[in-house]
Short mmCIF file of C-alpha atoms in Angstrom, two decimals:
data_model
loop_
_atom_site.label_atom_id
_atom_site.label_comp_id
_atom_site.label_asym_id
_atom_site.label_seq_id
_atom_site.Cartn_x
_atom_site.Cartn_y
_atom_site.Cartn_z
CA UNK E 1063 0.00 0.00 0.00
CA UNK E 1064 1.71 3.28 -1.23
CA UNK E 1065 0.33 6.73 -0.12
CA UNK E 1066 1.86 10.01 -0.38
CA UNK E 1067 2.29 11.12 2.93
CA UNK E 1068 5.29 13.56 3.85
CA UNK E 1069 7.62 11.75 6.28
CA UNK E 1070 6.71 11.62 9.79
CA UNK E 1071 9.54 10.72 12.18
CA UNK E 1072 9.05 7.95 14.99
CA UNK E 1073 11.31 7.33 17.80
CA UNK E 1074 11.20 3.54 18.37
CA UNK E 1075 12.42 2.25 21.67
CA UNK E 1076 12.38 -1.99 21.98
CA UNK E 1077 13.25 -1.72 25.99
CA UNK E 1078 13.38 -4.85 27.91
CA UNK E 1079 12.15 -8.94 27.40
CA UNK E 1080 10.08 -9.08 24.82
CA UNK E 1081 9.86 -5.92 23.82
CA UNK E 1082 12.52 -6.03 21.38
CA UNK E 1083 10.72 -8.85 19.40
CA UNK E 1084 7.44 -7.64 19.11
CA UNK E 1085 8.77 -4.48 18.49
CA UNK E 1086 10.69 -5.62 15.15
CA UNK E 1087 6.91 -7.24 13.82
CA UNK E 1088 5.12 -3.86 14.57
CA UNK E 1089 8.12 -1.32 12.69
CA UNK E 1090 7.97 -4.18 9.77
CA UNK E 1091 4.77 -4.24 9.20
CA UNK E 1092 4.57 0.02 9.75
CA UNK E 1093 7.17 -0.24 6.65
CA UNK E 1094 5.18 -2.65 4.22
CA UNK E 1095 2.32 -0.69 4.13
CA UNK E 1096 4.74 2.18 3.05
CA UNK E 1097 3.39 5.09 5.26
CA UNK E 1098 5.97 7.30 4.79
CA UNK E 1099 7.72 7.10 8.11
CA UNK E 1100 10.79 7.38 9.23
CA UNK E 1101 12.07 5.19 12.37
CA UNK E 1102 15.20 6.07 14.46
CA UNK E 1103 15.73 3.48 16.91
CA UNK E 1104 16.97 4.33 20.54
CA UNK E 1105 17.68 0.56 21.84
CA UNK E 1106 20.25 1.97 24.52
CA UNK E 1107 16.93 2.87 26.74
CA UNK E 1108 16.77 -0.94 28.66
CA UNK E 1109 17.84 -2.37 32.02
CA UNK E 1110 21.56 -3.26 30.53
CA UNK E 1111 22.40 0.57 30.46
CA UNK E 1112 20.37 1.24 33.79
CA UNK E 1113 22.38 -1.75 35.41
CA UNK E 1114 25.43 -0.78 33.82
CA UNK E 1115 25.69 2.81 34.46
CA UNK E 1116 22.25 3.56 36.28
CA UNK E 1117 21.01 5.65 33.99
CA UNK E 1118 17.50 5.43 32.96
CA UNK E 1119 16.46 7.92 30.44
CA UNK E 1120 18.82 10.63 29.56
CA UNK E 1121 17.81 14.42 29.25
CA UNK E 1122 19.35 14.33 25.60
CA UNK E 1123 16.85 11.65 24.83
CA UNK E 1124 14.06 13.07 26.23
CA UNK E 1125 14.40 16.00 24.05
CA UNK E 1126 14.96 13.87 21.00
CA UNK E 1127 11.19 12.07 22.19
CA UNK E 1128 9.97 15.11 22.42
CA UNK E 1129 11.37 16.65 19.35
CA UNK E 1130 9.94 13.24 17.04
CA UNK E 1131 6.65 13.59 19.32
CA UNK E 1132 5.81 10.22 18.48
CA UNK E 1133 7.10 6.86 19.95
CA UNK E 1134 6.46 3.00 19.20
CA UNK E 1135 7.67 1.71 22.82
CA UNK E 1136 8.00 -1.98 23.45
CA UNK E 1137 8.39 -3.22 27.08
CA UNK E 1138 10.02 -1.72 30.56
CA UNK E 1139 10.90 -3.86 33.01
CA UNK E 1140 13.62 -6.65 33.73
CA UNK E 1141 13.86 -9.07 36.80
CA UNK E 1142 17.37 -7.97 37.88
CA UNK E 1143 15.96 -4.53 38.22
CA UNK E 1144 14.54 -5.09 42.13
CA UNK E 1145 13.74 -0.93 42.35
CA UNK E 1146 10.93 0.98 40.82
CA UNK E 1147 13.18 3.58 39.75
CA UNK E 1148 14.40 2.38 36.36
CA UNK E 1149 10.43 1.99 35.06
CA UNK E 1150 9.62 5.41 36.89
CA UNK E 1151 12.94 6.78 35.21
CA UNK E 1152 11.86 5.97 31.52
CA UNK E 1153 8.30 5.38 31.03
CA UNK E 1154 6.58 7.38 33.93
CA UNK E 1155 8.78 10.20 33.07
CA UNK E 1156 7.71 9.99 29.32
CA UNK E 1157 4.56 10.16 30.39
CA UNK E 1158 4.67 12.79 32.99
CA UNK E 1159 7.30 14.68 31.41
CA UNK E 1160 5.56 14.74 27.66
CA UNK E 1161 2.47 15.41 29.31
CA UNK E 1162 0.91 12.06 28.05
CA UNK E 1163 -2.53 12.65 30.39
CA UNK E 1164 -4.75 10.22 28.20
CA UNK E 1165 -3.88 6.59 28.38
CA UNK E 1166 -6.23 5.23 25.77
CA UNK E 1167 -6.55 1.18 25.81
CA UNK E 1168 -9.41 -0.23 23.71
CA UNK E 1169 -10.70 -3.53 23.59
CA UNK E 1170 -12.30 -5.37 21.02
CA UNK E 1171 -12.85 -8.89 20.74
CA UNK E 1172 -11.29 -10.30 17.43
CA UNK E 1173 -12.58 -13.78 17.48
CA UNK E 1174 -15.37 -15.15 19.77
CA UNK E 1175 -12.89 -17.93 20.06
CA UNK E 1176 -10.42 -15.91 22.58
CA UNK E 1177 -12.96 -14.88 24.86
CA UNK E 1178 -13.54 -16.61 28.80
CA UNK E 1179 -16.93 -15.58 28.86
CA UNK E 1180 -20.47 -17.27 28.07
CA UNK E 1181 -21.50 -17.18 24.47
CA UNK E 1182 -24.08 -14.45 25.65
CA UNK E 1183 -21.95 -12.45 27.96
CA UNK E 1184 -18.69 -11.92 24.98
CA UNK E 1185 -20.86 -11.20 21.86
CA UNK E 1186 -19.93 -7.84 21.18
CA UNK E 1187 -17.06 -6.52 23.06
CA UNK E 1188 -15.88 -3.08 21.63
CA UNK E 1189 -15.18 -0.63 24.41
CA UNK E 1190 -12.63 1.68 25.42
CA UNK E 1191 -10.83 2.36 28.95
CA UNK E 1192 -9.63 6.06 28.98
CA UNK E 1193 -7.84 6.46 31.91
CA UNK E 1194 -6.02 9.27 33.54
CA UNK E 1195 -2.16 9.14 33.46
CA UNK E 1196 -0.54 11.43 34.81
CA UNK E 1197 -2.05 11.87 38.39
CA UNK E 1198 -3.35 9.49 40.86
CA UNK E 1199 -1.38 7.14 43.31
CA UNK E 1200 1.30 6.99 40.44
CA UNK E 1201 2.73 10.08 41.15
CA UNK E 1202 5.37 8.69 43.79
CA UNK E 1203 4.21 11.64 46.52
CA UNK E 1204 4.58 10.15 49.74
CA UNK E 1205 7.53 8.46 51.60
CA UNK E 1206 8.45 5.98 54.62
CA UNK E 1207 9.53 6.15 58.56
CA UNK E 1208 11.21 4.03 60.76
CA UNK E 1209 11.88 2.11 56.96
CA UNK E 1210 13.04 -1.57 57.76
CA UNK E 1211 12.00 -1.53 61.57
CA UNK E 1212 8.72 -3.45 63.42
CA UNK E 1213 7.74 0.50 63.46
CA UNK E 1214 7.89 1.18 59.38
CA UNK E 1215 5.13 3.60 58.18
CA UNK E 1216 4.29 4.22 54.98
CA UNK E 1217 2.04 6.59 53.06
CA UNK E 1218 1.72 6.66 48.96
CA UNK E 1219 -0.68 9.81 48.22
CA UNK E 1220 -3.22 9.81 45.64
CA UNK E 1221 -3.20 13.17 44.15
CA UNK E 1222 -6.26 15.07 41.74
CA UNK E 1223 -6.09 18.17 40.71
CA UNK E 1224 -8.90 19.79 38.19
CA UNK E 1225 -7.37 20.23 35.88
CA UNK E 1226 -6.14 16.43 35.70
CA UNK E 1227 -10.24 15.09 36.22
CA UNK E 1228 -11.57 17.54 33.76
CA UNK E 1229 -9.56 17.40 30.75
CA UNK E 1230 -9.15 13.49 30.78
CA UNK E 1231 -13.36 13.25 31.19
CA UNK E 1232 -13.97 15.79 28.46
CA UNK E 1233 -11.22 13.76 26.17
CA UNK E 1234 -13.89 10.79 27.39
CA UNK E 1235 -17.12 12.43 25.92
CA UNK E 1236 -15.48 13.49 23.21
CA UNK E 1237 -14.57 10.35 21.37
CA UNK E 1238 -17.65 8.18 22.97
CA UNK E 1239 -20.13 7.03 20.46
CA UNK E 1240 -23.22 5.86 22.78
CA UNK E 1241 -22.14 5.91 26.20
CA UNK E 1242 -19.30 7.26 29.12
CA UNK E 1243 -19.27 5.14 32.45
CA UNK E 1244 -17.23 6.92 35.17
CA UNK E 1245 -15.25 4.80 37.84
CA UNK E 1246 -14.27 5.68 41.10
CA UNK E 1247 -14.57 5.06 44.26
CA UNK E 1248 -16.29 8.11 45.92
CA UNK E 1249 -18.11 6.19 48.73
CA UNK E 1250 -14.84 5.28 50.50
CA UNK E 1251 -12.24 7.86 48.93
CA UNK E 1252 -14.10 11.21 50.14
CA UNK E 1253 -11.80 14.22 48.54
CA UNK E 1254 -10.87 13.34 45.22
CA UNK E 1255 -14.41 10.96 44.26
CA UNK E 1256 -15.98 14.74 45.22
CA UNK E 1257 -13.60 16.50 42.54
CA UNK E 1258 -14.41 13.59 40.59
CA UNK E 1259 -18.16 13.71 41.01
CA UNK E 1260 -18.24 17.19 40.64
CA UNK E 1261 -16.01 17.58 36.96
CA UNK E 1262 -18.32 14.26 36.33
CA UNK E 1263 -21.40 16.17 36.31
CA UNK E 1264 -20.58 19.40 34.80
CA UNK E 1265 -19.38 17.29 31.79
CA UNK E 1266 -22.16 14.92 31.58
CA UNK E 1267 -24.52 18.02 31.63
CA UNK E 1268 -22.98 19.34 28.65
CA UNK E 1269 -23.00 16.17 26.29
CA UNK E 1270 -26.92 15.34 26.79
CA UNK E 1271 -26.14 13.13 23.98
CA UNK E 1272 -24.84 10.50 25.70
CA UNK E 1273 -26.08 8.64 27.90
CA UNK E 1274 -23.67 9.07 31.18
CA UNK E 1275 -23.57 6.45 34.32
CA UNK E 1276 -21.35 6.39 37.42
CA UNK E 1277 -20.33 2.70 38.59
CA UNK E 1278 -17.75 2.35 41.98
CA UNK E 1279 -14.95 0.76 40.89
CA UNK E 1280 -15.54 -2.67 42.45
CA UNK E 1281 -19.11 -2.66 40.73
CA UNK E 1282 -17.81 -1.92 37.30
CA UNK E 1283 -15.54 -4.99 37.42
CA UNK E 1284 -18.33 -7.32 38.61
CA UNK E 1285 -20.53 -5.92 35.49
CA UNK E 1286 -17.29 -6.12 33.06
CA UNK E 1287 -17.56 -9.70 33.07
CA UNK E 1288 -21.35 -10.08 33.61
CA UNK E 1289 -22.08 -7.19 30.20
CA UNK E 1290 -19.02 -6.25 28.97
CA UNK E 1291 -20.81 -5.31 25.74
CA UNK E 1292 -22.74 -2.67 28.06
CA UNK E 1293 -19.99 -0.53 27.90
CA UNK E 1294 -18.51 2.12 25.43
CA UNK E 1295 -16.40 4.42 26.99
CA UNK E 1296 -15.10 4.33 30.56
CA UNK E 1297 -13.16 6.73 32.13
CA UNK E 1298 -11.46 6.87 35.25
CA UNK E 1299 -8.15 7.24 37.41
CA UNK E 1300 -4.76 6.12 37.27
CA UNK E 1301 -4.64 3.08 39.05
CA UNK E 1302 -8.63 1.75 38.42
CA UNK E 1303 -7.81 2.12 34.68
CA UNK E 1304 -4.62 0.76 34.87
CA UNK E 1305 -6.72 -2.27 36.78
CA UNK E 1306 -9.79 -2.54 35.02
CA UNK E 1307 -7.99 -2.10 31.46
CA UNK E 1308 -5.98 -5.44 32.10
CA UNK E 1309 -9.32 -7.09 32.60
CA UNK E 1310 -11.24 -6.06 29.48
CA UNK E 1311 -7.88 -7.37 27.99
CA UNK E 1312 -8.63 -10.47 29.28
CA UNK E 1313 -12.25 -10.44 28.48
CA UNK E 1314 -11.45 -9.46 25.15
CA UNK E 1315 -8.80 -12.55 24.70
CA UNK E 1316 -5.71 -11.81 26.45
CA UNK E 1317 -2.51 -9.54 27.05
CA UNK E 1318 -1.14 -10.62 23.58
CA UNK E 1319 -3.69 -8.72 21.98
CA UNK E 1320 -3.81 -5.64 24.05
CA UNK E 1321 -2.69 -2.36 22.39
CA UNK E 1322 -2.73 0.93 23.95
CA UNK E 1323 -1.80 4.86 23.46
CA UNK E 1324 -0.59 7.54 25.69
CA UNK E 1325 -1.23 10.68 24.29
CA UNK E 1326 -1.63 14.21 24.94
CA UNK E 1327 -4.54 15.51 22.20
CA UNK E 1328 -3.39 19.23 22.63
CA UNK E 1329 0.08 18.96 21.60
CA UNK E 1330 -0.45 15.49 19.42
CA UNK E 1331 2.24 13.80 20.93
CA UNK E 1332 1.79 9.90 21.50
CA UNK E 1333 3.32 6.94 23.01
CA UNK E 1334 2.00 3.66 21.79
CA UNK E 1335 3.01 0.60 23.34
CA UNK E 1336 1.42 -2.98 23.86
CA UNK E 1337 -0.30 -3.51 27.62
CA UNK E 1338 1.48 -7.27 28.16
CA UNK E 1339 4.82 -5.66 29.03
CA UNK E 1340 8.32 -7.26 29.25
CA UNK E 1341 7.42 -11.08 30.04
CA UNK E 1342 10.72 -11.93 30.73
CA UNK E 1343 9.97 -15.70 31.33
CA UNK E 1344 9.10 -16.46 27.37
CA UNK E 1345 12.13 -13.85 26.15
CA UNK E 1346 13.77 -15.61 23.13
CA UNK E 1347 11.55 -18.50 23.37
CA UNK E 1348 9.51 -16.97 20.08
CA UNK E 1349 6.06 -17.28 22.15
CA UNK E 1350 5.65 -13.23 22.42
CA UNK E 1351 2.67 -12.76 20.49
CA UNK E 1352 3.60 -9.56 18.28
CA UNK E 1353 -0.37 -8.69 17.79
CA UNK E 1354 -0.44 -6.23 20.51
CA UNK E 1355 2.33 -4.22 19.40
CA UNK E 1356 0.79 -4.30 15.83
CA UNK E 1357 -2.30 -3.08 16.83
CA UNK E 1358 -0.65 -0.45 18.97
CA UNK E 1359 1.07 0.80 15.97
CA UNK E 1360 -2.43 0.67 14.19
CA UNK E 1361 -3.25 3.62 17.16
CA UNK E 1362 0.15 5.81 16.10
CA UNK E 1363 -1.32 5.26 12.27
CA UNK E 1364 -4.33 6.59 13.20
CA UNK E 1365 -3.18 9.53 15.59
CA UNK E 1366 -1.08 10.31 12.82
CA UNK E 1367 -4.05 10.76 9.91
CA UNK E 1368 -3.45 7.40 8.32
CA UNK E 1369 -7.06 6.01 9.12
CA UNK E 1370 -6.63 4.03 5.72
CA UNK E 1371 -3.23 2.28 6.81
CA UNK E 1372 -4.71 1.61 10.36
CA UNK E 1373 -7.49 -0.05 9.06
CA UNK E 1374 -5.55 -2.03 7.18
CA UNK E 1375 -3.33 -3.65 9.46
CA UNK E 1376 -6.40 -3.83 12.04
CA UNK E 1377 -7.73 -6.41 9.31
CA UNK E 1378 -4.94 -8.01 8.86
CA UNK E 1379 -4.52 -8.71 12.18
CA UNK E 1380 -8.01 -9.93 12.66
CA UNK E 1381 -7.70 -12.16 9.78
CA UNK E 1382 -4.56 -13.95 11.03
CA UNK E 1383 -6.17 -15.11 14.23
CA UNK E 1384 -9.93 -15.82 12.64
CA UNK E 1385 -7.12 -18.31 10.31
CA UNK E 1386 -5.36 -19.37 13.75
CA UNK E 1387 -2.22 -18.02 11.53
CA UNK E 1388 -0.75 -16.78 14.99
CA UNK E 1389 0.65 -17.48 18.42
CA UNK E 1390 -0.03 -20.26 20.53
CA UNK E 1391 -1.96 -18.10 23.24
CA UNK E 1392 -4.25 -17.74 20.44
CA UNK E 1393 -4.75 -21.07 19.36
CA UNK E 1394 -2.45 -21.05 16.52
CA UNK E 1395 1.35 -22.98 15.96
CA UNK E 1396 3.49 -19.78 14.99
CA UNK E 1397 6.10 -17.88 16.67
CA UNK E 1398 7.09 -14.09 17.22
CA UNK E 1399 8.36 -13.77 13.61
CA UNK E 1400 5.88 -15.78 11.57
CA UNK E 1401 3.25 -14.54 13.06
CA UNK E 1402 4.39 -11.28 11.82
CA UNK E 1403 4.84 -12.51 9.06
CA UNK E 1404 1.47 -13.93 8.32
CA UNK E 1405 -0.08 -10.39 9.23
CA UNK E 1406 2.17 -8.68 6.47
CA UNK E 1407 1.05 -11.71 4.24
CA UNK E 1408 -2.57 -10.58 5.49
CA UNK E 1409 -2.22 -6.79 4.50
CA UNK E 1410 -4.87 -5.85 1.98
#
C-alpha cells in the first residue's frame, strides 16, 4: 500500500524482554504498508544501560522524544531490576514529562474464540478504557519512617487536581459514540471521588447526547464480566484504569492482543506501546505474540491521519487469528516472527 504522505519521524524504543521482538513485527509491518515514516531506533533505553551505568532515560533523549513527538515503545521492566526507579525513570517520566494525560486502551474482541466468557456475555465486546495518566497514586508523593523496623510507616498519596479530572473526562465524551461510564470510588475515597463527582457532572450536563452512568470501581468490574458489551467508553483514574484495562484485555482474549496509546490531544504527541509488558519468562523463546504491538502501531497510524493504513493492518490482524495463523496463546502454531509474518502476508 503506497500513499503520499510527507515523512513523519518515529522514535522507536524496543526496551526490555520481549519488547525487542514484538517491536521488530510492529516497525515491519509500519514499513510494508509504506506510510511514509521514518524510524530512528533508541535501543540503549533498557535495564543493561540502567544496570550498567544507572542511567535510565537521559535528558538528551528526552528531548529527541519530544522533538519526534511520536514513539512505538516496546516493554520496561527486567527481573534484575529489584527498584521501581528504572520503570519510573523511563516510562513514567515519558509520560509525565511529555504530558501524556490520556492513556487510551481499547478492547475489542477479534474472534469469539479468545474470549472466557459465556456465548451471551462476549458477543460484542468493543469498548474503550480512557484512563487518567498522569495523576493518581502513580505520582510517587509520599515516603516511609522508621523504613526496615517493626515501626515502618508508609504513606503513597493519591493526588487530583482539576485540571487532571476535567480534561481526561472531556477527552472521554469526546470520542464516545453511545455511552461514558465513570469509575471511582467516591463512597470510600471522600476528597478526590468529590472532585471527581463534581467535573463528572458538569461534563455529563454538557454532552446530553450520551447517555452518562457512574459505577464504583468494584461494581464496574463485577458488570465487566457479567455485560461487557454494556460498555462504550469508561473513564477513570490512574490506578482503576490501569486495573480494570488489564481485565477487558482479558475479556477481550488476552494480554497478547492488548494495544494501547498515551497521548496528549493538545500537543499530538503519543506513546503507543502494547499492555502485556516485558514477560521476561518467554524472552527468546519466540512465544511473544507480536499482535499487541501491531495493533498499537495501528493507534500511532491513526493519531497520525493514516485512518486508511490503520485499518488495514487492524484487518490483517483480525484475519490472522480468525485463520489461527498466529501465536499459541491464540490457538495457533506460529512464533514471534511468523506470526508477523502472516499479518504482512494478510495486508490488503
Amino acid at each position: 500500500m503506497q500513499t503520499e504522505q510527507t515523512t513523519q519521524k518515529i522514535i522507536v524504543i524496543p526496551g526490555d524482554g520481549i519488547g525487542p521482538e514484538v517491536t521488530e513485527a510492529a516497525v515491519l509491518t509500519l514499513q510494508a504498508l509504506g506510510a511514509g515514516l521514518e524510524f530512528t531506533f533508541l535501543d540503549r533505553i533498557n535495564a543493561d544501560r540502567y544496570l550498567r551505568d544507572g542511567v535510565a532515560l537521559t535528558d538528551g533523549e528526552l528531548e529527541e522524544v519530544r522533538t519526534a513527538g511520536t514513539v512505538l515503545f516496546g516493554a520496561v521492566g527486567d527481573p534484575r531490576v529489584t527498584n521501581p526507579d528504572y520503570a519510573r525513570g523511563v516510562l513514567l517520566r515519558l509520560r509525565t514529562d511529555l504530558d501524556l494525560y490520556v492513556n487510551y486502551r481499547p478492547a475489542v474482541l477479534l474472534d469469539e474464540r479468545l474470549s472466557p466468557l459465556r456465548d451471551e456475555s462476549r458477543r460484542g465486546i468493543d469498548c474503550v478504557v480512557v484512563r487518567e495518566n498522569t495523576e493518581g497514586l502513580y505520582t510517587g508523593v509520599g515516603g516511609s519512617l522508621r523504613t526496615g523496623t517493626p515501626d515502618e510507616v508508609t504513606v503513597d498519596q493519591e493526588t487530583n487536581t482539576h485540571l487532571g479530572v476535567s480534561r481526561i473526562v472531556e477527552y472521554a465524551y469526546g470520542i464516545a459514540r453511545r455511552s461514558v461510564c465513570m469509575v471511582d470510588k467516591s463512597n470510600a475515597v471522600r476528597f478526590g471521588g468529590q472532585l471527581w463527582q463534581r467535573v463528572w457532572r458538569e461534563t455529563r450536563d454538557r454532552h446530553p447526547e450520551l447517555d452518562s452512568s457512574h459505577l464504583y470501581v468494584d461494581v464496574a468490574a463485577m458488570k465487566l464480566v457479567k455485560d461487557p458489551a454494556s460498555f462504550d467508553v469508561i473513564v477513570t483514574n490512574n490506578s482503576y484504569g490501569d486495573i480494570l484495562s488489564d481485565l477487558t484485555a482479558e475479556l477481550a482474549g488476552g494480554l497478547g492482543t492488548a494495544a494501547s496509546a498515551n497521548i496528549n490531544p493538545r500537543t499530538g504527541m503519543g506513546l503507543y506501546e502494547p499492555v502485556h509488558g516485558s514477560a521476561p519468562d518467554i524472552v527468546g523463546k519466540g512465544l511473544a505474540n507480536p499482535a499487541g504491538a501491531v495493533l498499537s502501531a495501528a493507534l500511532l497510524l491513526r493519531d497520525r491521519g493514516l485512518k486508511s493504513e490503520a485499518e488495514a493492518l487492524e484487518r490483517a490482524v483480525r484475519r490472522t487469528v480468525a485463520e489461527r495463523r498466529c501465536t499459541p496463546d491464540l490457538g495457533g502454531t506460529l512464533n514471534t516472527r511468523q506470526a508477523g509474518e502472516a499479518i504482512r502476508a494478510a495486508l490488503d
